mmCIF file of C-alpha atoms and ligand atoms in Angstrom:
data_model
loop_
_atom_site.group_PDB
_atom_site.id
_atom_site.type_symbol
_atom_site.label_atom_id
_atom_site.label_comp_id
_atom_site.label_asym_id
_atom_site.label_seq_id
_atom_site.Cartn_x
_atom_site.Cartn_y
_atom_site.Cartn_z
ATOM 1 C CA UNK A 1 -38.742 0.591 4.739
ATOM 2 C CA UNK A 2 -37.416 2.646 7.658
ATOM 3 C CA UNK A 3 -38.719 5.946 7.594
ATOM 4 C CA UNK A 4 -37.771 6.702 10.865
ATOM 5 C CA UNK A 5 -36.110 10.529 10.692
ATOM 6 C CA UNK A 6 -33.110 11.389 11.124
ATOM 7 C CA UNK A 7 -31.125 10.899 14.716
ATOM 8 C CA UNK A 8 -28.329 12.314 15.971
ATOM 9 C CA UNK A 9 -27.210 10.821 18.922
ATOM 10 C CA UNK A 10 -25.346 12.508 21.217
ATOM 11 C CA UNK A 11 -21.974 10.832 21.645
ATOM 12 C CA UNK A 12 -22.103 9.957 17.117
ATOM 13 C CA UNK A 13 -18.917 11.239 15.753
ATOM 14 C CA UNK A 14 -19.517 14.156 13.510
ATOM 15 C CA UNK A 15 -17.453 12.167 10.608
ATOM 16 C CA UNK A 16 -17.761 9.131 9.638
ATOM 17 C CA UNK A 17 -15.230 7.718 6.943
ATOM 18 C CA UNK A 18 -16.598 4.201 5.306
ATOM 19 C CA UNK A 19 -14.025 1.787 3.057
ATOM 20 C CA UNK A 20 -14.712 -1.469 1.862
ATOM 21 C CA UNK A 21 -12.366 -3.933 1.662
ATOM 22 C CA UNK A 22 -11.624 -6.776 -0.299
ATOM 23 C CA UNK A 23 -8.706 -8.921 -0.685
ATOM 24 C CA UNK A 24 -6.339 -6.109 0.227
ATOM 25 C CA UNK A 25 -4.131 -7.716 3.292
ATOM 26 C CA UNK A 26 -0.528 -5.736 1.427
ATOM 27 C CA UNK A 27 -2.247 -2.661 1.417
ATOM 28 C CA UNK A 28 -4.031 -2.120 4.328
ATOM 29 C CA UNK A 29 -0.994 -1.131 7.399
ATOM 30 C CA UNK A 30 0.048 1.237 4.658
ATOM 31 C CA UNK A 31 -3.260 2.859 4.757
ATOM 32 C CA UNK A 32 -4.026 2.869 8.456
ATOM 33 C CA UNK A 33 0.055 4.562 8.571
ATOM 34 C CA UNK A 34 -1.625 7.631 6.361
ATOM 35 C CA UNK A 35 -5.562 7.832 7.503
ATOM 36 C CA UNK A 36 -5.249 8.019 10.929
ATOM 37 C CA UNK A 37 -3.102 10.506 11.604
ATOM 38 C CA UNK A 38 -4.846 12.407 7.704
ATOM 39 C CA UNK A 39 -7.836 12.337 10.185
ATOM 40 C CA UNK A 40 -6.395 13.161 13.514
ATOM 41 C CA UNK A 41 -5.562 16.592 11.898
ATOM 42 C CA UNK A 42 -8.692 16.818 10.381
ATOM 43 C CA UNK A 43 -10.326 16.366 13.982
ATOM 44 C CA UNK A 44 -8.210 19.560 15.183
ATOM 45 C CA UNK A 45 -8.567 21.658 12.352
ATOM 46 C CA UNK A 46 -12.573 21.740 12.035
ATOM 47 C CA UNK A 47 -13.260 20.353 15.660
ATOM 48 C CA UNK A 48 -15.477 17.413 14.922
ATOM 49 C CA UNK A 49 -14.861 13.853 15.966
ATOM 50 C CA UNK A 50 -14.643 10.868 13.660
ATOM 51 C CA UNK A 51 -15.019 7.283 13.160
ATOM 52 C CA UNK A 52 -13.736 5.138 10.565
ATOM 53 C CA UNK A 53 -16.453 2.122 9.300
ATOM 54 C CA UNK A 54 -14.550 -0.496 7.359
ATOM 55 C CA UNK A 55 -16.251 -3.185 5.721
ATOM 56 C CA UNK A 56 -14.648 -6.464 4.787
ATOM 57 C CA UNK A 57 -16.452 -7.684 1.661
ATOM 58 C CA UNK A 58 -15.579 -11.290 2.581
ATOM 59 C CA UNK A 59 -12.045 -11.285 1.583
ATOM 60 C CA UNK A 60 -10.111 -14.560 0.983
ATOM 61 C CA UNK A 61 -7.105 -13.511 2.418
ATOM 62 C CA UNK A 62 -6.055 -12.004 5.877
ATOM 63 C CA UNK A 63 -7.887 -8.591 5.474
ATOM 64 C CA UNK A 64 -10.364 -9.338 7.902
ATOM 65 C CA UNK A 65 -7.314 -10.522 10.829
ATOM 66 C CA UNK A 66 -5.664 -7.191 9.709
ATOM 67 C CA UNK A 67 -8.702 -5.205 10.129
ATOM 68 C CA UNK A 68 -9.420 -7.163 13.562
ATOM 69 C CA UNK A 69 -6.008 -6.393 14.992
ATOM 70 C CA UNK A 70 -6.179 -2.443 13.919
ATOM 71 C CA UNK A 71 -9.609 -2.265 15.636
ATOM 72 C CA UNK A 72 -7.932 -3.755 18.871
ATOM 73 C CA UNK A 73 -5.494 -0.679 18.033
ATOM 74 C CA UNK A 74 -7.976 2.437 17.933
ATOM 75 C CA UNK A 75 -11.333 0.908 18.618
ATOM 76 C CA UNK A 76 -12.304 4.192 19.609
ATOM 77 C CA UNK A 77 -12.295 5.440 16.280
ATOM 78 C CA UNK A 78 -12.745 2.217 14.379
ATOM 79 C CA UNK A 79 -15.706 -0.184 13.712
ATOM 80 C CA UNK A 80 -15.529 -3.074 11.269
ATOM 81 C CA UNK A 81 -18.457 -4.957 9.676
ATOM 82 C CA UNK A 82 -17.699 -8.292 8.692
ATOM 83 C CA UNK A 83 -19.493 -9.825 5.260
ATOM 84 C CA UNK A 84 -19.967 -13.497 5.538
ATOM 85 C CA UNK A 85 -19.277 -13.725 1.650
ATOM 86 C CA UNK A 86 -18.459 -11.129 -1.415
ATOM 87 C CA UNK A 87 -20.921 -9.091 -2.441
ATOM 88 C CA UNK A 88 -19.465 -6.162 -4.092
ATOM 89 C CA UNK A 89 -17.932 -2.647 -3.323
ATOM 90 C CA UNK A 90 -21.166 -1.205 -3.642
ATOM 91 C CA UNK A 91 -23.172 -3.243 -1.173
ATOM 92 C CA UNK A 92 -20.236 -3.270 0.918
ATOM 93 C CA UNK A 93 -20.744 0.725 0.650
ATOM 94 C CA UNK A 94 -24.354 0.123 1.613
ATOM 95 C CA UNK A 95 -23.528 -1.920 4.319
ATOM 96 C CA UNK A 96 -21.293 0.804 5.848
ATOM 97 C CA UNK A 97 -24.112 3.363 5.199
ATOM 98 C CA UNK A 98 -26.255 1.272 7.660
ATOM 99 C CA UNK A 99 -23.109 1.720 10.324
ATOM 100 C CA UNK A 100 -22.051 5.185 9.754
ATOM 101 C CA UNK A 101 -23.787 7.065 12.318
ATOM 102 C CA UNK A 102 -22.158 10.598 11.669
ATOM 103 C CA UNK A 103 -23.808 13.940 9.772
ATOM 104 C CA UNK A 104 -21.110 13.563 7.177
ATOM 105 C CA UNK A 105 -20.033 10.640 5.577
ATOM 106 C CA UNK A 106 -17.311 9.860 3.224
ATOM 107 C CA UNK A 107 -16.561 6.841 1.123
ATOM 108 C CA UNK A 108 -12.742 5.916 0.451
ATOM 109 C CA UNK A 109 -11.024 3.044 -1.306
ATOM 110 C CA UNK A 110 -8.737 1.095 0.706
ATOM 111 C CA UNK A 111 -5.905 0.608 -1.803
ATOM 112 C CA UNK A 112 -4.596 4.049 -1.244
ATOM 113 C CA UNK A 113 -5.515 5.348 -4.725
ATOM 114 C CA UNK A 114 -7.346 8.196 -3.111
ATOM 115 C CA UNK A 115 -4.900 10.117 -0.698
ATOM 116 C CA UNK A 116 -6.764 10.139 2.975
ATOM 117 C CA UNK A 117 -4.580 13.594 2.872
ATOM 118 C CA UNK A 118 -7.459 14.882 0.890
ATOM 119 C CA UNK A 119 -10.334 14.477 2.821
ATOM 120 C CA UNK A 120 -9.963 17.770 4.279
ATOM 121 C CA UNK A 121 -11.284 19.177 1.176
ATOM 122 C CA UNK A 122 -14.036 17.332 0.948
ATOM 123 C CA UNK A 123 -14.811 17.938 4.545
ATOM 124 C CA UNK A 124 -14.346 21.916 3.893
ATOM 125 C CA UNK A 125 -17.343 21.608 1.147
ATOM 126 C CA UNK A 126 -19.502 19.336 3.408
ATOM 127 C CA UNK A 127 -18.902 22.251 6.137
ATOM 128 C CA UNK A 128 -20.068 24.738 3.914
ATOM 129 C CA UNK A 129 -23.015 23.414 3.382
ATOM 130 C CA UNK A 130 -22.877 20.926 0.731
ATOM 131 C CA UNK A 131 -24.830 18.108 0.748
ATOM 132 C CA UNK A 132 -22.895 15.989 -2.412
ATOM 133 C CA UNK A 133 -19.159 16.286 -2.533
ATOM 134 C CA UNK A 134 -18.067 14.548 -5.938
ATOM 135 C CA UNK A 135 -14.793 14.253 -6.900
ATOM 136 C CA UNK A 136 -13.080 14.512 -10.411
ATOM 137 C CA UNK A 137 -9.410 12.184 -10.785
ATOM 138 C CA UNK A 138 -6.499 14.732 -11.440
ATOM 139 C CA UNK A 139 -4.092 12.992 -13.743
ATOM 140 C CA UNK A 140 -5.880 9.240 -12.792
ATOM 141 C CA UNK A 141 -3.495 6.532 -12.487
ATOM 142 C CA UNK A 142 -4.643 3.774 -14.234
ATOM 143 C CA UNK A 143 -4.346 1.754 -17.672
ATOM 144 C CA UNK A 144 -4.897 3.521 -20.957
ATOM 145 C CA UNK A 145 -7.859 1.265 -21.321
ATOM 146 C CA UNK A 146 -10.011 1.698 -18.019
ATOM 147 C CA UNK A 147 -9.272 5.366 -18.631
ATOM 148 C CA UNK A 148 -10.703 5.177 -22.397
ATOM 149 C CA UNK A 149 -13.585 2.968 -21.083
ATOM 150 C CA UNK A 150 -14.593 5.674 -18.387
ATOM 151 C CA UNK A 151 -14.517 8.203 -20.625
ATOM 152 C CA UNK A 152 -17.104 6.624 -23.116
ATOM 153 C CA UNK A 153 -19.227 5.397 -20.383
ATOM 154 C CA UNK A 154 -19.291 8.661 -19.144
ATOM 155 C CA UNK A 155 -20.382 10.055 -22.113
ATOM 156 C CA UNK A 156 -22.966 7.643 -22.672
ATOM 157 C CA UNK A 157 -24.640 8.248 -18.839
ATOM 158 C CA UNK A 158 -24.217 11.699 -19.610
ATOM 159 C CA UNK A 159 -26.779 11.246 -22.468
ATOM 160 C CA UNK A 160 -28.846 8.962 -20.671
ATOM 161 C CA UNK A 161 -29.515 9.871 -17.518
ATOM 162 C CA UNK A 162 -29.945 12.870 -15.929
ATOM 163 C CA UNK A 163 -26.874 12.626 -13.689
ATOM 164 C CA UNK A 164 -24.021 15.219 -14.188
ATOM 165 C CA UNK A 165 -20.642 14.236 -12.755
ATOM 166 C CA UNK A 166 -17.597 14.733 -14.625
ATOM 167 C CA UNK A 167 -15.976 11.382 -13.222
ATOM 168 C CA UNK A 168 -18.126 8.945 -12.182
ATOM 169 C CA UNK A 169 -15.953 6.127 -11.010
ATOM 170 C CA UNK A 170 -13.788 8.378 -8.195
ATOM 171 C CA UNK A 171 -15.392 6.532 -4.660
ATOM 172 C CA UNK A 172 -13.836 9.174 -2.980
ATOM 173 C CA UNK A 173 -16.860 11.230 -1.949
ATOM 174 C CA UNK A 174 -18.480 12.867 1.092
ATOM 175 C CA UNK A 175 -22.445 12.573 1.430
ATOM 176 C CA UNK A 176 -24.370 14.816 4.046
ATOM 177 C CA UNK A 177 -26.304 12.325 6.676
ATOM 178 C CA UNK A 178 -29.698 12.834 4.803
ATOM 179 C CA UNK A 179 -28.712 11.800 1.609
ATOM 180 C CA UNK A 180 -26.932 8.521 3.074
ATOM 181 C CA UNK A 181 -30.409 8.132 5.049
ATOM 182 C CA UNK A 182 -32.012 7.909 1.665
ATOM 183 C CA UNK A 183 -29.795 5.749 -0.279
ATOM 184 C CA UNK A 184 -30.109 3.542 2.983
ATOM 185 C CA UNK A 185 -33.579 3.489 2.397
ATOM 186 C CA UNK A 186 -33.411 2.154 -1.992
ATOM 187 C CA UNK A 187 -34.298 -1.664 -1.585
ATOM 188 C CA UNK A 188 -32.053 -1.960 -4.865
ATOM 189 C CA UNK A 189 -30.358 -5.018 -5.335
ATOM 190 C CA UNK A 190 -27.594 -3.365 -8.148
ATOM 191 C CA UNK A 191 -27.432 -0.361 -7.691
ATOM 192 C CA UNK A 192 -24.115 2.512 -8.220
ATOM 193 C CA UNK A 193 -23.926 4.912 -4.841
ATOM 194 C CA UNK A 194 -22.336 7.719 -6.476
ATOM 195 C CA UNK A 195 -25.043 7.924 -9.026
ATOM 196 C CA UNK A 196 -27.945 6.764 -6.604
ATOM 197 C CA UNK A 197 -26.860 9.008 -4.296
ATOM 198 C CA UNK A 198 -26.542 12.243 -6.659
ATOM 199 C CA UNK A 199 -30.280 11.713 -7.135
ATOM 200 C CA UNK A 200 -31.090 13.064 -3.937
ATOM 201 C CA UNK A 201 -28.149 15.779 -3.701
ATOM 202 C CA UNK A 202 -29.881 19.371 -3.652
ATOM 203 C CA UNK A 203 -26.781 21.022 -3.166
ATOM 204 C CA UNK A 204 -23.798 18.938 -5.186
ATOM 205 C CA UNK A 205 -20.184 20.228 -5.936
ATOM 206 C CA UNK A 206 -17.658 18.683 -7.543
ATOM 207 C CA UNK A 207 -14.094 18.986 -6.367
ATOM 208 C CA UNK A 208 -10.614 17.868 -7.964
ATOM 209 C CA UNK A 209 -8.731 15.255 -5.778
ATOM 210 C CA UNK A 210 -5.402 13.681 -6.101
ATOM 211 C CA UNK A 211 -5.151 10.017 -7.241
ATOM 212 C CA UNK A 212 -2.250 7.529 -7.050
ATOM 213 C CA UNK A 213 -1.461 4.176 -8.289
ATOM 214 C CA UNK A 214 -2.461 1.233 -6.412
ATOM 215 C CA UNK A 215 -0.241 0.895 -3.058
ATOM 216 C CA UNK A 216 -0.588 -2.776 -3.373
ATOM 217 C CA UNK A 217 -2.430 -5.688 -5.383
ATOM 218 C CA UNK A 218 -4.213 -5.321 -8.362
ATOM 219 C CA UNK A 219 -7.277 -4.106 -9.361
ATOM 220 C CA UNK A 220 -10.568 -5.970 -7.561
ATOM 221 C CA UNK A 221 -12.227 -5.418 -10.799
ATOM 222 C CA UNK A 222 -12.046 -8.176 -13.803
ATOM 223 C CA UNK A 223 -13.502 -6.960 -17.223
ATOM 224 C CA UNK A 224 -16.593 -8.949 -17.032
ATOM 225 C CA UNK A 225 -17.200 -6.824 -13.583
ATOM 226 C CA UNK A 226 -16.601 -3.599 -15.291
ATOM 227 C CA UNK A 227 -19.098 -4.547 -17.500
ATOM 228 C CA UNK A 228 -21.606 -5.066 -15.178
ATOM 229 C CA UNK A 229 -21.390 -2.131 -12.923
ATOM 230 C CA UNK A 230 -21.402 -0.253 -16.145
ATOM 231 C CA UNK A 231 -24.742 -2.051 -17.011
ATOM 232 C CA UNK A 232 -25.797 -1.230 -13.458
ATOM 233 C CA UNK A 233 -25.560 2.179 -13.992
ATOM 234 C CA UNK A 234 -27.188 2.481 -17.049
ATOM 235 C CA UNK A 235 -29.999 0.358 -16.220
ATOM 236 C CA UNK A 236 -30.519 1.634 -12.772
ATOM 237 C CA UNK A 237 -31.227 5.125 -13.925
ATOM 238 C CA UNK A 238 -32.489 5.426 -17.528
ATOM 239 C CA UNK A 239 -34.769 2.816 -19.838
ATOM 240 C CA UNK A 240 -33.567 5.024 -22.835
ATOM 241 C CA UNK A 241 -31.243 1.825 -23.901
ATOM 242 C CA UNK A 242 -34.649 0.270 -24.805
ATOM 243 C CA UNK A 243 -36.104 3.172 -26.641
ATOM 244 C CA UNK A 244 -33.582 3.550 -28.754
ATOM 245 C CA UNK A 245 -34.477 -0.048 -29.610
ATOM 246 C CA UNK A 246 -37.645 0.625 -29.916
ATOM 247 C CA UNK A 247 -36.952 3.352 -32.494
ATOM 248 C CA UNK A 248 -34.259 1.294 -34.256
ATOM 249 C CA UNK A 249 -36.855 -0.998 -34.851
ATOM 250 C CA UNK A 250 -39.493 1.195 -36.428
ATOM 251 C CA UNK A 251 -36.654 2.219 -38.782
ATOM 252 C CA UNK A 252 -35.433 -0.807 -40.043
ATOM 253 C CA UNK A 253 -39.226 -2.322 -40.216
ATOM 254 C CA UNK A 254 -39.329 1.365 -43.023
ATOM 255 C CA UNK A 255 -36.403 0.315 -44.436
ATOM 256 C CA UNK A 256 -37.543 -3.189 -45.538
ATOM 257 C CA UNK A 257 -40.897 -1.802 -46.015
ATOM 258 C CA UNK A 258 -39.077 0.510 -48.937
ATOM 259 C CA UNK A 259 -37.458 -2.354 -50.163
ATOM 260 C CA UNK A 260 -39.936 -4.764 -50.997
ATOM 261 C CA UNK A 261 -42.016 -2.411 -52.508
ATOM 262 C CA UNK A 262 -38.696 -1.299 -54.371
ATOM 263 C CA UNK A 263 -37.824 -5.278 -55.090
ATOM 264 C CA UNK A 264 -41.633 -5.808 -56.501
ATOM 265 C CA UNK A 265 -41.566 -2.846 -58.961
ATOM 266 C CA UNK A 266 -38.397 -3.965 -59.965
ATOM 267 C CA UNK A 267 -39.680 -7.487 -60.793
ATOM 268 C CA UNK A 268 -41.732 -6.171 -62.836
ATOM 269 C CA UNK A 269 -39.937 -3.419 -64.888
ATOM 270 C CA UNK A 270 -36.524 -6.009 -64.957
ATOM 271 C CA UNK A 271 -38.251 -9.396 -64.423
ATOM 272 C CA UNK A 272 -36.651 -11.843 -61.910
ATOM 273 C CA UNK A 273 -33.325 -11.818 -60.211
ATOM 274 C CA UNK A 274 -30.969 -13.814 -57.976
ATOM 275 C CA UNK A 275 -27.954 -11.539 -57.940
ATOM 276 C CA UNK A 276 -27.041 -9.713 -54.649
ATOM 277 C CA UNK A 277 -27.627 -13.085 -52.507
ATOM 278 C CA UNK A 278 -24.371 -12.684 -50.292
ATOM 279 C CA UNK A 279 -24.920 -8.965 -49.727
ATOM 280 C CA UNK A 280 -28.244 -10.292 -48.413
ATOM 281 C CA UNK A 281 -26.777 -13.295 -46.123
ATOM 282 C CA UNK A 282 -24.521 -10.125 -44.679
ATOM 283 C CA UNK A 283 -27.335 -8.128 -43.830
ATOM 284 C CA UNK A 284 -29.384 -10.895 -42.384
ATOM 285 C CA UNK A 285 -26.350 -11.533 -40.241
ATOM 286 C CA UNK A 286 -26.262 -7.904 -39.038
ATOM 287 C CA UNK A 287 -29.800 -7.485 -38.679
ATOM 288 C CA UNK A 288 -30.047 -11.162 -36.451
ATOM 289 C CA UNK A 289 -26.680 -9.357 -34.645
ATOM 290 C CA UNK A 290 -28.559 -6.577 -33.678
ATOM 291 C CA UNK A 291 -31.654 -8.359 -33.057
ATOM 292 C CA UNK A 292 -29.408 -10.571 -30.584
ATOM 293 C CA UNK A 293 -28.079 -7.721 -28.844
ATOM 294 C CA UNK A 294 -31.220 -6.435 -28.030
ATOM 295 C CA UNK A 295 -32.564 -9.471 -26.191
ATOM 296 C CA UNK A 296 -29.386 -9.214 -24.621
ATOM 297 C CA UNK A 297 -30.303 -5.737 -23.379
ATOM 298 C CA UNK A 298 -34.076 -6.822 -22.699
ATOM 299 C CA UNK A 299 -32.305 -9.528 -20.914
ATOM 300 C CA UNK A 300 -30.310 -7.321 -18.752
ATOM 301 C CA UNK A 301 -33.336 -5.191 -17.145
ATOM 302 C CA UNK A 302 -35.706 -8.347 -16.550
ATOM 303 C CA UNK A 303 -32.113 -10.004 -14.687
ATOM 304 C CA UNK A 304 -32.577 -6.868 -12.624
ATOM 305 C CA UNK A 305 -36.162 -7.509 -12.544
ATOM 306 C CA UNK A 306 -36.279 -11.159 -11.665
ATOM 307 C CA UNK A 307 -33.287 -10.566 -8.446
ATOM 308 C CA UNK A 308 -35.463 -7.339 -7.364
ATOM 309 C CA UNK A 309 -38.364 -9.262 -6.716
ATOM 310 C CA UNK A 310 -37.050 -12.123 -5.524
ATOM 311 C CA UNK A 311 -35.984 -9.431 -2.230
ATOM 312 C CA UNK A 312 -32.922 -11.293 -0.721
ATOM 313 C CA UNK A 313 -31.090 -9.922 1.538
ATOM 314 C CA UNK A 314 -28.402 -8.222 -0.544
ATOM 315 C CA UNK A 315 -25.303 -8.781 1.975
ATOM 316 C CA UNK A 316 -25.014 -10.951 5.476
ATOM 317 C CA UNK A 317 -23.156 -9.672 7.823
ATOM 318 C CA UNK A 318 -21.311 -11.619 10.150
ATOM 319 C CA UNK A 319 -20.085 -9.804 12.838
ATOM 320 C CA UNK A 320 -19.302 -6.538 13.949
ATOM 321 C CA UNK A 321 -16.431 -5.279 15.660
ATOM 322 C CA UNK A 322 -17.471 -2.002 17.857
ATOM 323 C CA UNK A 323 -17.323 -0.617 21.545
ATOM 324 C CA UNK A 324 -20.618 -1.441 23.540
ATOM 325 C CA UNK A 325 -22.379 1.711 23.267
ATOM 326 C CA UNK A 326 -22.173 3.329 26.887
HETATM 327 N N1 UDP B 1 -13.831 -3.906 -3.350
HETATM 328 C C1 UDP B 1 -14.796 -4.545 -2.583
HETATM 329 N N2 UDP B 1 -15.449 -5.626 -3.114
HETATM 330 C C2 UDP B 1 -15.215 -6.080 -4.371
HETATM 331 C C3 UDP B 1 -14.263 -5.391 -5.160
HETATM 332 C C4 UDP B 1 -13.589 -4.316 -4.630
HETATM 333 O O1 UDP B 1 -15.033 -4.175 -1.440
HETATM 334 O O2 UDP B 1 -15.846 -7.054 -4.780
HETATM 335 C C5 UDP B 1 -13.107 -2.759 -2.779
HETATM 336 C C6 UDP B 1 -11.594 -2.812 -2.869
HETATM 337 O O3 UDP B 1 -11.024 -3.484 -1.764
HETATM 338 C C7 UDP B 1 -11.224 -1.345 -2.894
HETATM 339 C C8 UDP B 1 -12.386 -0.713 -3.625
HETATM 340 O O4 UDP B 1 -13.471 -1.619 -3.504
HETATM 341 O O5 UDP B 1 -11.173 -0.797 -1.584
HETATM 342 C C9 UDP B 1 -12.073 -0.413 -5.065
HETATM 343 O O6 UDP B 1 -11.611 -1.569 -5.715
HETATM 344 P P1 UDP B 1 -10.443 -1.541 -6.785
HETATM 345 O O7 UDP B 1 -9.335 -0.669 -6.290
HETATM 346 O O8 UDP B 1 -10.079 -2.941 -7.097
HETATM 347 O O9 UDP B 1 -11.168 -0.879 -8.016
HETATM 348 P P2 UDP B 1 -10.497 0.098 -9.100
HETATM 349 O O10 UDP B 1 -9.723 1.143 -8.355
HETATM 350 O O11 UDP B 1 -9.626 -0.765 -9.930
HETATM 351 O O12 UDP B 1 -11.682 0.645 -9.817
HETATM 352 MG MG1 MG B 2 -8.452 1.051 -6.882
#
């Protein structure tokens, strides 16, 4: 673990603006056409300097040519980190953590569905002293179901962990230099920054931000994804998921308890009885469906388990694109 503190050099930008990308080769001249010149103004309003850290999460089509050619463009302001293979938004997030070298640092999607136009506002907070800039969706633009989903998932973190954020799936945030320093420094192979990161926030505020639909593409995000991340951030930050097994299972254990004792007397009193033997097969079906499901969920934190300790690297980078530092 690094625990070197934290360095400013002096020529770092003061901003540093990290986007993963992956698979996004219609969107990405539309979003260089609206961040640059978002963040040229920025640069003149508050006086600090930035640099923009994208990270290509090995896409499959010509995202990383795209990225190369924009780079040849402004590679004063641009750096690009090159995966050798996909490993997720988050890692790629990681990954640009690593890169970012400026005191505030703010994550961005690269399909356009967060405006670059707002970044000012999250800038503003980080300037007055704010160490955690979250961001709540006004009127999101996506399906009816991702927007259900997020809503129960965000209920269900909400009683779970100890995190607080209104929306937790807006990647448009801005994170002071010593809480990215941190996150740098969790060895976690699944993790979810937002939430990760909040950990460490001492000062967090959460901010309403425009959101549009996607520029171009579709979402990089297939259900059986969603459900992952969404058992990332569960697992990652509470073990409640097995209590309340835990507790389920005392119950029912009372339950049956009750109603052998209740089955016995009535032997007795009635004498014997064979009615009731499909409502039985249905409740051995629910109980064994239950039962399964919480293997399942056992199954899910000794996964986590089994690829922590394991400690491969959790992204390869292939190359770099920067300036040769003077
Ligand atoms: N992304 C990534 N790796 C992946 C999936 C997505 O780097 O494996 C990037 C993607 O290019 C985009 C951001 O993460 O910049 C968010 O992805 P997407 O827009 O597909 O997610 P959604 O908005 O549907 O949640
Ligand atoms: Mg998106």
């Amino acid at each position: 673990m690094n625990n070197s503190p934290i360095q400013f050099s002096s020529d770092a930008p003061r901003l540093s603006v990290v986007i993963p990308v992956y698979n996004e080769e219609d969107g990405l001249n539309a979003l260089f056409d609206r961040l640059y010149p978002a963040l040229d103004q920025i640069t003149s309003q508050f006086a600090l300097s930035y640099e923009i850290v994208f990270v290509n999460d090995g896409s499959k089509d010509r995202s990383a040519a795209i990225l190369a050619m924009q780079y040849e463009k402004r590679p004063d302001v641009t750096r690009v980190v090159l995966f050798a293979n996909n490993f997720g938004q988050h890692m790629a997030i990681m990954a640009g953590f690593e890169y970012a070298r400026g005191e505030y640092v703010i994550t961005l999607d690269a399909d356009l569905q967060n405006p670059p136009e707002e970044i000012r506002k999250i800038v503003r907070q980080l300037e007055e002293g704010h160490d955690y800039v979250g961001t709540i969706r006004e009127n999101r633009q996506d399906s009816w179901f991702r927007k259900s989903a997020s809503r129960a998932m965000n209920h269900l973190r909400d009683k779970m962990t100890r995190i607080t954020m209104t929306d937790q799936g807006c990647m448009m945030r801005g994170y002071h230099r010593r809480i990215v320093h941190l996150v740098s420094q969790c060895e976690e192979a699944n993790t979810f920054i937002p939430a990760l990161a909040y950990t460490f926030a001492n000062k967090p505020i959460e901010i309403s931000v425009k959101h549009e639909e996607r520029f171009a593409g579709e979402s990089k995000y297939s259900l059986y994804q969603l459900i992952r991340l969404n058992f990332d951030l569960v697992t990652g930050f509470s073990v409640m998921p097995l209590q309340i097994f835990s507790i389920l299972g005392m119950l029912l254990a009372g339950a049956a308890g009750s109603l052998f004792l209740l089955l016995l007397i009535r032997r007795f009193v009635l004498g014997a009885e064979v009615e009731g033997v499909f409502t039985l097969f249905a409740l051995t079906f629910f109980l064994i469906g239950v039962m399964l499901f919480g293997l399942g969920l056992l199954g899910e934190y000794i996964g986590r388990i089994y690829q922590q300790v394991r400690q491969r690297p959790r992204y390869m980078v292939s190359a770099v694109l920067e300036q040769a530092k003077s």
